Amino acid sequence: MYHHVKKLMYTVRVDAPDPRFGNMLLEQFGGANGELAAAMQYSVQGLNCDDAARKDLLMDIGTEELSHLEIVGTLARLHLAHMKHDRDAAEADPLIAIAGGGGVNLYNSMGSPWTADYLKITGELDVDLRSNIAAEARAKIVYERLIDFCDDAGTKDALQFLMTREITHMKAFAAALESMEKPPFSIGRIAPSAGIVNQFYNDSTGTGEMGEIDTRGPWNEGGDWEFVESSAAPGRNGGGNGGEQPADAALESSRPAEPDAIHESLVEHLRDLLHAERQLVKALPKMAKAAHAEQLQDAFELHLAETEVHVERLTEILEMLGQGAARPKPCKGMMGLIEEGEEVMTENRKREPYAADLNLIAAAHKVEHYEIASYTTVRNLANQLRLPEVSRLLQMTLAEEQNTDLLLDQIQRPLTSVLGRPSAIM
């Protein structure tokens, strides 16, 4: 929920209004690196974020950027106000003076309208945090240049405040990224091709007209780097005269696996999953009965209905693969998880309701993570075999398992909050 407090985050003062400088300020109001773009980028990233802690970070900073927008808009308005009645001032920007009455609008300093194309949102938290660090760095430079072109002391003070907060946000985003403890180049889920990832192609060869030469540095030598001379030159794959690639170029694709082996593996995993889902059909009613929170009971009952559909889908898929009479393969992993869940339910009889539900959710999370991993595997195998309908059905189930895991997380958070209160643990 947003709430407007009738007080600027930083009080602004303009002693000597300058319409031309007011126009420059619009770059930070409706420009690509401006406060509105930052507010929208971080807020939308926050809405998409499943990580509760980092979602809070994104929403906090996104909200602060709206406060910065108010500061910039107020500054710009004070500098542009004379356009309403002063011809010389109006000539600084006729668009603002004539169409906008000397006020601000969602335009940059060149009169181009604000656009959502400015936003960098991928849905991958680590990638988005890196984009945010870069965005804050660009905004810092814009404020620095505005300060350089400003003669008004009060305006400079406000711009100095805004510029400083960009560094604060960079520090917060960088700390959040570091706390994820991901290797710096582990972007996404699919690993890069070994060998190629460490090759630096020397594609600007020779000596230039101004004496430029090939240079070496930590970006192309030392460590794991392999310096490759002119990858597009004759004699290399795809370049020059179309010559063949050297045997040691390490650029060939991986050898395809035998389809029969992949098919056999897919069937085995599906049989394992069929047994796992049938076990869950029996276990979920017990978990629903053991839950205290009504929302948790409903979640287990809903997932029971979904699990019954999962059993039907798996049976259908096995028939599509010519395994109509295939028997389930005992799933030892799920058997262990269900046994652990039964122990939790037994021990929960001695616990307070909040604590009991938290432990029950923890057991359910483990089950969901096991299923998510299993369905991801079989979907990928189906993709490898070019079985689109099988892949589609498995993806449907995978999405339902992921949604259940998210629902459990949403139920867990308020229970954790209640348990943390002194009255809940006395």
Short mmCIF file of C-alpha atoms in Angstrom, two decimals:
data_model
loop_
_atom_site.label_atom_id
_atom_site.label_comp_id
_atom_site.label_asym_id
_atom_site.label_seq_id
_atom_site.Cartn_x
_atom_site.Cartn_y
_atom_site.Cartn_z
CA MET A 1 0.00 0.00 0.00
CA TYR A 2 1.35 3.41 -0.93
CA HIS A 3 0.74 6.42 1.31
CA HIS A 4 1.66 9.98 0.36
CA VAL A 5 3.18 12.08 3.14
CA LYS A 6 2.89 15.79 2.37
CA LYS A 7 6.56 16.41 2.95
CA LEU A 8 9.48 15.99 0.60
CA MET A 9 12.11 13.40 1.46
CA TYR A 10 14.62 16.23 1.02
CA THR A 11 13.49 19.84 1.24
CA VAL A 12 14.39 21.72 -1.95
CA ARG A 13 15.22 25.39 -2.41
CA VAL A 14 15.73 27.22 -5.69
CA ASP A 15 17.13 30.74 -5.40
CA ALA A 16 17.80 31.47 -9.08
CA PRO A 17 15.36 29.65 -11.41
CA ASP A 18 16.87 28.60 -14.74
CA PRO A 19 14.39 27.28 -17.36
CA ARG A 20 17.17 25.73 -19.44
CA PHE A 21 18.45 23.83 -16.44
CA GLY A 22 14.87 22.84 -15.59
CA ASN A 23 14.74 21.20 -18.98
CA MET A 24 17.94 19.26 -18.16
CA LEU A 25 16.37 18.06 -14.91
CA LEU A 26 13.61 16.35 -16.87
CA GLU A 27 16.19 13.73 -17.85
CA GLN A 28 15.94 12.44 -14.28
CA PHE A 29 12.15 12.74 -14.27
CA GLY A 30 11.11 10.97 -17.46
CA GLY A 31 14.40 9.79 -18.93
CA ALA A 32 15.94 6.35 -19.38
CA ASN A 33 18.07 6.65 -16.23
CA GLY A 34 15.56 8.71 -14.26
CA GLU A 35 13.70 8.18 -11.03
CA LEU A 36 10.43 6.97 -12.54
CA ALA A 37 12.25 4.27 -14.51
CA ALA A 38 14.08 3.18 -11.36
CA ALA A 39 10.89 3.15 -9.28
CA MET A 40 9.02 1.06 -11.84
CA GLN A 41 11.94 -1.31 -12.47
CA TYR A 42 12.54 -2.17 -8.83
CA SER A 43 8.84 -2.33 -7.93
CA VAL A 44 7.95 -4.69 -10.78
CA GLN A 45 11.01 -6.82 -10.00
CA GLY A 46 9.77 -6.92 -6.40
CA LEU A 47 6.29 -8.04 -7.44
CA ASN A 48 7.89 -10.88 -9.43
CA CYS A 49 10.29 -11.89 -6.64
CA ASP A 50 9.66 -15.14 -4.73
CA ASP A 51 12.48 -14.39 -2.28
CA ALA A 52 10.72 -12.64 0.62
CA ALA A 53 13.81 -10.86 1.98
CA ARG A 54 15.03 -9.50 -1.33
CA LYS A 55 11.49 -8.65 -2.37
CA ASP A 56 11.37 -6.37 0.66
CA LEU A 57 14.64 -4.76 -0.47
CA LEU A 58 13.31 -4.14 -3.98
CA MET A 59 10.00 -2.70 -2.78
CA ASP A 60 11.71 -0.45 -0.22
CA ILE A 61 14.09 1.05 -2.77
CA GLY A 62 11.41 1.21 -5.45
CA THR A 63 9.26 3.23 -3.06
CA GLU A 64 12.17 5.53 -2.21
CA GLU A 65 12.68 6.17 -5.92
CA LEU A 66 9.11 7.50 -6.09
CA SER A 67 10.10 9.94 -3.35
CA HIS A 68 13.11 10.94 -5.44
CA LEU A 69 10.80 11.48 -8.40
CA GLU A 70 8.83 13.93 -6.27
CA ILE A 71 12.03 15.82 -5.40
CA VAL A 72 13.17 16.01 -9.03
CA GLY A 73 9.70 17.02 -10.19
CA THR A 74 9.53 19.79 -7.58
CA LEU A 75 12.99 21.05 -8.55
CA ALA A 76 12.16 21.03 -12.25
CA ARG A 77 8.81 22.75 -11.64
CA LEU A 78 10.50 25.57 -9.72
CA HIS A 79 13.01 26.10 -12.49
CA LEU A 80 10.38 25.94 -15.25
CA ALA A 81 7.67 28.04 -13.59
CA HIS A 82 8.69 31.31 -15.30
CA MET A 83 7.76 29.79 -18.66
CA LYS A 84 4.13 30.53 -17.89
CA HIS A 85 4.55 34.27 -18.25
CA ASP A 86 8.08 35.01 -19.50
CA ARG A 87 8.69 34.91 -23.27
CA ASP A 88 12.47 34.53 -22.94
CA ALA A 89 12.01 31.68 -20.49
CA ALA A 90 9.41 30.02 -22.72
CA GLU A 91 11.83 29.99 -25.63
CA ALA A 92 14.10 27.65 -23.64
CA ASP A 93 11.61 24.87 -24.42
CA PRO A 94 8.45 25.79 -26.35
CA LEU A 95 7.03 22.29 -25.89
CA ILE A 96 7.03 22.64 -22.12
CA ALA A 97 5.87 26.27 -22.23
CA ILE A 98 3.10 25.95 -24.81
CA ALA A 99 1.85 22.37 -24.41
CA GLY A 100 2.68 21.87 -20.75
CA GLY A 101 2.19 25.32 -19.27
CA GLY A 102 5.65 25.35 -17.77
CA GLY A 103 5.10 22.14 -15.84
CA VAL A 104 6.69 18.72 -15.78
CA ASN A 105 5.45 15.72 -17.72
CA LEU A 106 6.70 12.23 -18.46
CA TYR A 107 9.23 13.39 -21.03
CA ASN A 108 13.01 13.47 -21.02
CA SER A 109 15.10 16.57 -21.70
CA MET A 110 14.65 16.13 -25.45
CA GLY A 111 10.86 15.87 -25.28
CA SER A 112 10.76 12.11 -25.89
CA PRO A 113 7.99 10.36 -23.93
CA TRP A 114 8.75 7.97 -21.10
CA THR A 115 8.49 4.29 -22.10
CA ALA A 116 8.48 0.95 -20.33
CA ASP A 117 11.25 -0.06 -22.72
CA TYR A 118 13.56 1.66 -20.24
CA LEU A 119 12.94 -1.11 -17.71
CA LYS A 120 15.28 -4.09 -17.35
CA ILE A 121 13.28 -6.97 -15.87
CA THR A 122 14.19 -10.61 -16.50
CA GLY A 123 12.62 -12.48 -13.58
CA GLU A 124 16.07 -13.87 -12.68
CA LEU A 125 16.91 -12.25 -9.36
CA ASP A 126 20.70 -12.22 -9.70
CA VAL A 127 20.50 -10.86 -13.26
CA ASP A 128 18.03 -8.16 -12.18
CA LEU A 129 20.23 -7.13 -9.25
CA ARG A 130 23.16 -6.67 -11.63
CA SER A 131 20.94 -4.52 -13.87
CA ASN A 132 19.97 -2.45 -10.84
CA ILE A 133 23.59 -1.87 -9.85
CA ALA A 134 24.30 -0.65 -13.39
CA ALA A 135 21.17 1.54 -13.36
CA GLU A 136 22.23 3.22 -10.13
CA ALA A 137 25.71 3.80 -11.57
CA ARG A 138 24.26 5.47 -14.68
CA ALA A 139 21.94 7.63 -12.58
CA LYS A 140 24.87 8.69 -10.39
CA ILE A 141 26.75 9.92 -13.45
CA VAL A 142 23.69 11.84 -14.70
CA TYR A 143 23.35 13.60 -11.33
CA GLU A 144 27.07 14.36 -11.36
CA ARG A 145 26.75 16.06 -14.76
CA LEU A 146 23.66 17.97 -13.66
CA ILE A 147 25.60 19.29 -10.65
CA ASP A 148 28.42 20.39 -12.98
CA PHE A 149 25.95 22.41 -15.08
CA CYS A 150 24.08 23.92 -12.13
CA ASP A 151 24.72 27.40 -10.67
CA ASP A 152 22.02 27.39 -8.00
CA ALA A 153 23.26 26.39 -4.52
CA GLY A 154 19.93 25.06 -3.24
CA THR A 155 19.46 22.90 -6.33
CA LYS A 156 23.00 21.57 -5.98
CA ASP A 157 22.31 20.52 -2.39
CA ALA A 158 19.26 18.48 -3.45
CA LEU A 159 21.11 16.93 -6.38
CA GLN A 160 24.01 16.00 -4.08
CA PHE A 161 21.54 14.19 -1.81
CA LEU A 162 19.99 12.31 -4.74
CA MET A 163 23.39 11.41 -6.18
CA THR A 164 24.52 10.05 -2.82
CA ARG A 165 21.46 7.84 -2.49
CA GLU A 166 22.35 6.21 -5.81
CA ILE A 167 25.55 4.92 -4.18
CA THR A 168 23.57 3.75 -1.15
CA HIS A 169 21.30 1.72 -3.41
CA MET A 170 24.27 0.30 -5.31
CA LYS A 171 25.73 -0.90 -2.00
CA ALA A 172 22.42 -2.51 -0.98
CA PHE A 173 21.93 -4.27 -4.32
CA ALA A 174 25.56 -5.44 -4.36
CA ALA A 175 25.23 -6.82 -0.82
CA ALA A 176 21.99 -8.62 -1.75
CA LEU A 177 23.68 -10.14 -4.80
CA GLU A 178 26.69 -11.25 -2.76
CA SER A 179 24.44 -12.77 -0.09
CA MET A 180 22.98 -15.12 -2.72
CA GLU A 181 26.45 -16.77 -2.77
CA LYS A 182 26.25 -17.53 -6.47
CA PRO A 183 29.46 -17.76 -8.48
CA PRO A 184 29.75 -14.55 -10.53
CA PHE A 185 29.20 -16.20 -13.92
CA SER A 186 26.62 -18.85 -13.00
CA ILE A 187 23.83 -17.12 -14.90
CA GLY A 188 20.63 -19.10 -15.37
CA ARG A 189 20.40 -22.90 -15.21
CA ILE A 190 22.17 -24.18 -18.32
CA ALA A 191 25.95 -24.48 -18.04
CA PRO A 192 28.10 -22.96 -20.81
CA SER A 193 30.04 -25.21 -23.18
CA ALA A 194 33.35 -26.23 -21.63
CA GLY A 195 36.41 -24.96 -23.46
CA ILE A 196 34.61 -22.36 -25.54
CA VAL A 197 33.69 -20.35 -22.44
CA ASN A 198 37.36 -19.63 -21.72
CA GLN A 199 38.44 -18.80 -25.27
CA PHE A 200 39.18 -15.17 -26.11
CA TYR A 201 38.97 -14.54 -29.86
CA ASN A 202 41.48 -12.02 -31.15
CA ASP A 203 39.15 -10.60 -33.80
CA SER A 204 40.77 -7.19 -34.22
CA THR A 205 44.15 -8.16 -35.63
CA GLY A 206 47.05 -6.28 -37.17
CA THR A 207 48.23 -2.71 -36.62
CA GLY A 208 45.79 0.16 -37.06
CA GLU A 209 46.32 3.48 -38.82
CA MET A 210 46.92 5.19 -35.49
CA GLY A 211 49.37 2.53 -34.39
CA GLU A 212 46.92 0.40 -32.41
CA ILE A 213 48.25 -3.08 -31.73
CA ASP A 214 46.88 -6.29 -30.26
CA THR A 215 46.99 -5.90 -26.51
CA ARG A 216 47.03 -8.46 -23.73
CA GLY A 217 45.65 -8.13 -20.23
CA PRO A 218 43.71 -10.01 -17.53
CA TRP A 219 40.72 -10.05 -19.89
CA ASN A 220 42.48 -12.34 -22.38
CA GLU A 221 45.47 -13.95 -20.66
CA GLY A 222 46.31 -15.72 -17.43
CA GLY A 223 44.03 -17.93 -15.40
CA ASP A 224 41.79 -20.13 -17.56
CA TRP A 225 42.03 -17.94 -20.66
CA GLU A 226 42.98 -19.42 -24.01
CA PHE A 227 43.99 -16.75 -26.53
CA VAL A 228 42.71 -17.74 -30.00
CA GLU A 229 44.10 -15.89 -33.00
CA SER A 230 41.41 -14.52 -35.32
CA SER A 231 38.57 -17.05 -35.06
CA ALA A 232 37.08 -15.76 -38.36
CA ALA A 233 40.33 -15.99 -40.31
CA PRO A 234 40.95 -18.57 -43.10
CA GLY A 235 41.50 -22.04 -41.75
CA ARG A 236 39.02 -21.75 -38.88
CA ASN A 237 35.48 -23.04 -38.88
CA GLY A 238 33.01 -20.69 -40.56
CA GLY A 239 35.54 -18.07 -41.58
CA GLY A 240 37.51 -16.88 -44.61
CA ASN A 241 37.86 -19.64 -47.16
CA GLY A 242 35.57 -22.03 -45.29
CA GLY A 243 38.50 -24.21 -44.22
CA GLU A 244 37.98 -26.96 -41.72
CA GLN A 245 38.30 -26.33 -38.03
CA PRO A 246 41.47 -27.63 -36.34
CA ALA A 247 41.04 -30.77 -34.29
CA ASP A 248 42.07 -29.01 -31.08
CA ALA A 249 39.64 -26.10 -31.42
CA ALA A 250 37.25 -27.58 -28.82
CA LEU A 251 34.25 -26.15 -30.67
CA GLU A 252 32.46 -29.33 -31.70
CA SER A 253 29.08 -30.09 -30.19
CA SER A 254 28.62 -32.92 -27.73
CA ARG A 255 27.99 -36.40 -29.11
CA PRO A 256 24.25 -37.17 -29.08
CA ALA A 257 23.10 -39.86 -26.69
CA GLU A 258 21.41 -43.00 -27.98
CA PRO A 259 17.62 -42.42 -28.20
CA ASP A 260 16.87 -45.92 -26.87
CA ALA A 261 18.90 -45.25 -23.72
CA ILE A 262 17.08 -41.95 -23.12
CA HIS A 263 13.71 -43.60 -23.73
CA GLU A 264 14.53 -46.35 -21.23
CA SER A 265 15.63 -43.78 -18.66
CA LEU A 266 12.45 -41.75 -19.17
CA VAL A 267 10.23 -44.79 -18.64
CA GLU A 268 12.10 -45.78 -15.45
CA HIS A 269 11.75 -42.28 -14.00
CA LEU A 270 8.05 -42.18 -14.91
CA ARG A 271 7.42 -45.52 -13.20
CA ASP A 272 9.21 -44.19 -10.14
CA LEU A 273 7.05 -41.05 -10.17
CA LEU A 274 3.85 -43.06 -10.59
CA HIS A 275 4.63 -44.95 -7.39
CA ALA A 276 5.55 -41.70 -5.63
CA GLU A 277 2.29 -39.99 -6.60
CA ARG A 278 0.21 -42.99 -5.53
CA GLN A 279 1.89 -42.88 -2.12
CA LEU A 280 1.05 -39.20 -1.84
CA VAL A 281 -2.61 -39.85 -2.62
CA LYS A 282 -2.67 -41.91 0.59
CA ALA A 283 -0.51 -39.53 2.65
CA LEU A 284 -2.12 -36.16 1.87
CA PRO A 285 -5.45 -36.83 3.66
CA LYS A 286 -3.46 -37.61 6.83
CA MET A 287 -1.49 -34.38 6.45
CA ALA A 288 -4.68 -32.36 5.95
CA LYS A 289 -6.19 -33.90 9.07
CA ALA A 290 -3.03 -33.15 11.08
CA ALA A 291 -2.90 -29.48 10.02
CA HIS A 292 -4.29 -26.86 12.41
CA ALA A 293 -4.45 -23.78 10.18
CA GLU A 294 -7.49 -23.85 7.91
CA GLN A 295 -5.44 -22.44 5.02
CA LEU A 296 -2.95 -25.31 5.35
CA GLN A 297 -5.74 -27.88 5.45
CA ASP A 298 -7.21 -26.39 2.27
CA ALA A 299 -3.81 -26.45 0.57
CA PHE A 300 -3.32 -30.15 1.30
CA GLU A 301 -6.84 -30.99 0.11
CA LEU A 302 -6.34 -28.98 -3.08
CA HIS A 303 -3.05 -30.72 -3.77
CA LEU A 304 -4.67 -34.10 -3.14
CA ALA A 305 -7.07 -33.42 -6.02
CA GLU A 306 -4.13 -32.31 -8.18
CA THR A 307 -2.12 -35.42 -7.23
CA GLU A 308 -4.95 -37.68 -8.33
CA VAL A 309 -4.81 -35.94 -11.72
CA HIS A 310 -1.01 -36.40 -11.75
CA VAL A 311 -1.49 -40.15 -11.40
CA GLU A 312 -3.87 -40.12 -14.37
CA ARG A 313 -1.42 -38.08 -16.45
CA LEU A 314 1.48 -40.40 -15.70
CA THR A 315 -0.63 -43.41 -16.67
CA GLU A 316 -1.59 -41.67 -19.92
CA ILE A 317 2.03 -40.78 -20.67
CA LEU A 318 3.23 -44.34 -20.08
CA GLU A 319 0.55 -45.56 -22.49
CA MET A 320 1.74 -43.01 -25.07
CA LEU A 321 5.23 -44.45 -24.68
CA GLY A 322 3.98 -47.99 -25.28
CA GLN A 323 4.12 -48.92 -21.59
CA GLY A 324 0.43 -49.48 -20.93
CA ALA A 325 1.05 -52.46 -18.66
CA ALA A 326 4.10 -50.97 -16.94
CA ARG A 327 4.06 -51.42 -13.19
CA PRO A 328 5.13 -48.64 -10.83
CA LYS A 329 8.71 -48.83 -9.67
CA PRO A 330 9.01 -48.57 -5.85
CA CYS A 331 10.11 -45.00 -5.14
CA LYS A 332 12.44 -45.26 -2.15
CA GLY A 333 12.95 -41.50 -2.06
CA MET A 334 9.27 -40.75 -1.57
CA MET A 335 8.89 -43.66 0.83
CA GLY A 336 11.56 -42.07 3.04
CA LEU A 337 9.99 -38.62 2.85
CA ILE A 338 6.54 -39.94 3.76
CA GLU A 339 8.01 -41.94 6.65
CA GLU A 340 9.66 -38.76 7.90
CA GLY A 341 6.36 -36.92 7.53
CA GLU A 342 4.59 -39.53 9.65
CA GLU A 343 7.21 -39.07 12.36
CA VAL A 344 6.61 -35.32 12.26
CA MET A 345 2.86 -35.81 12.64
CA THR A 346 3.42 -38.10 15.63
CA GLU A 347 5.78 -35.63 17.33
CA ASN A 348 3.44 -32.73 16.50
CA ARG A 349 0.92 -34.03 19.05
CA LYS A 350 3.24 -32.63 21.73
CA ARG A 351 3.74 -29.26 20.03
CA GLU A 352 1.80 -26.01 19.97
CA PRO A 353 -0.40 -25.62 16.86
CA TYR A 354 1.83 -22.99 15.20
CA ALA A 355 4.99 -25.03 15.73
CA ALA A 356 3.24 -28.21 14.61
CA ASP A 357 2.08 -26.61 11.35
CA LEU A 358 5.54 -25.21 10.68
CA ASN A 359 7.07 -28.66 10.98
CA LEU A 360 4.33 -30.12 8.80
CA ILE A 361 5.01 -27.48 6.12
CA ALA A 362 8.73 -28.26 6.29
CA ALA A 363 7.98 -31.94 5.59
CA ALA A 364 5.66 -30.96 2.72
CA HIS A 365 8.32 -28.65 1.24
CA LYS A 366 10.75 -31.58 1.06
CA VAL A 367 8.17 -33.63 -0.81
CA GLU A 368 7.53 -30.81 -3.28
CA HIS A 369 11.22 -30.23 -3.92
CA TYR A 370 11.69 -33.94 -4.59
CA GLU A 371 8.82 -33.89 -7.07
CA ILE A 372 9.97 -30.67 -8.74
CA ALA A 373 13.39 -32.21 -9.32
CA SER A 374 11.85 -35.44 -10.62
CA TYR A 375 9.40 -33.77 -13.01
CA THR A 376 12.11 -31.42 -14.29
CA THR A 377 14.20 -34.48 -15.15
CA VAL A 378 11.46 -36.33 -17.05
CA ARG A 379 10.37 -33.20 -18.89
CA ASN A 380 13.95 -32.63 -20.06
CA LEU A 381 14.24 -36.25 -21.19
CA ALA A 382 10.98 -35.90 -23.14
CA ASN A 383 12.34 -32.75 -24.80
CA GLN A 384 15.51 -34.62 -25.73
CA LEU A 385 13.40 -37.32 -27.42
CA ARG A 386 11.31 -34.69 -29.29
CA LEU A 387 8.06 -35.74 -27.59
CA PRO A 388 6.13 -32.44 -27.42
CA GLU A 389 2.85 -33.84 -26.07
CA VAL A 390 4.62 -35.80 -23.33
CA SER A 391 6.66 -32.72 -22.48
CA ARG A 392 3.53 -30.56 -22.36
CA LEU A 393 1.76 -32.89 -19.91
CA LEU A 394 4.83 -33.13 -17.69
CA GLN A 395 5.26 -29.35 -17.73
CA MET A 396 1.66 -28.95 -16.54
CA THR A 397 2.35 -31.17 -13.55
CA LEU A 398 5.69 -29.48 -12.87
CA ALA A 399 3.99 -26.06 -12.79
CA GLU A 400 1.38 -27.35 -10.33
CA GLU A 401 4.10 -28.75 -8.05
CA GLN A 402 5.94 -25.41 -8.18
CA ASN A 403 2.73 -23.52 -7.38
CA THR A 404 2.09 -25.79 -4.40
CA ASP A 405 5.59 -25.11 -3.12
CA LEU A 406 5.00 -21.35 -3.40
CA LEU A 407 1.63 -21.68 -1.64
CA LEU A 408 3.28 -23.53 1.25
CA ASP A 409 5.82 -20.73 1.48
CA GLN A 410 3.06 -18.11 1.65
CA ILE A 411 1.29 -20.02 4.42
CA GLN A 412 4.54 -20.51 6.32
CA ARG A 413 5.54 -16.82 6.57
CA PRO A 414 2.74 -15.57 8.87
CA LEU A 415 3.07 -18.70 11.01
CA THR A 416 6.77 -17.94 11.46
CA SER A 417 5.90 -14.37 12.42
CA VAL A 418 3.38 -15.51 15.04
CA LEU A 419 5.77 -18.09 16.45
CA GLY A 420 8.42 -15.40 16.84
CA ARG A 421 6.25 -13.30 19.18
CA PRO A 422 6.99 -13.69 22.92
CA SER A 423 3.40 -14.65 23.68
CA ALA A 424 3.59 -17.52 21.21
CA ILE A 425 6.60 -19.18 22.82
CA MET A 426 5.84 -18.65 26.51
#
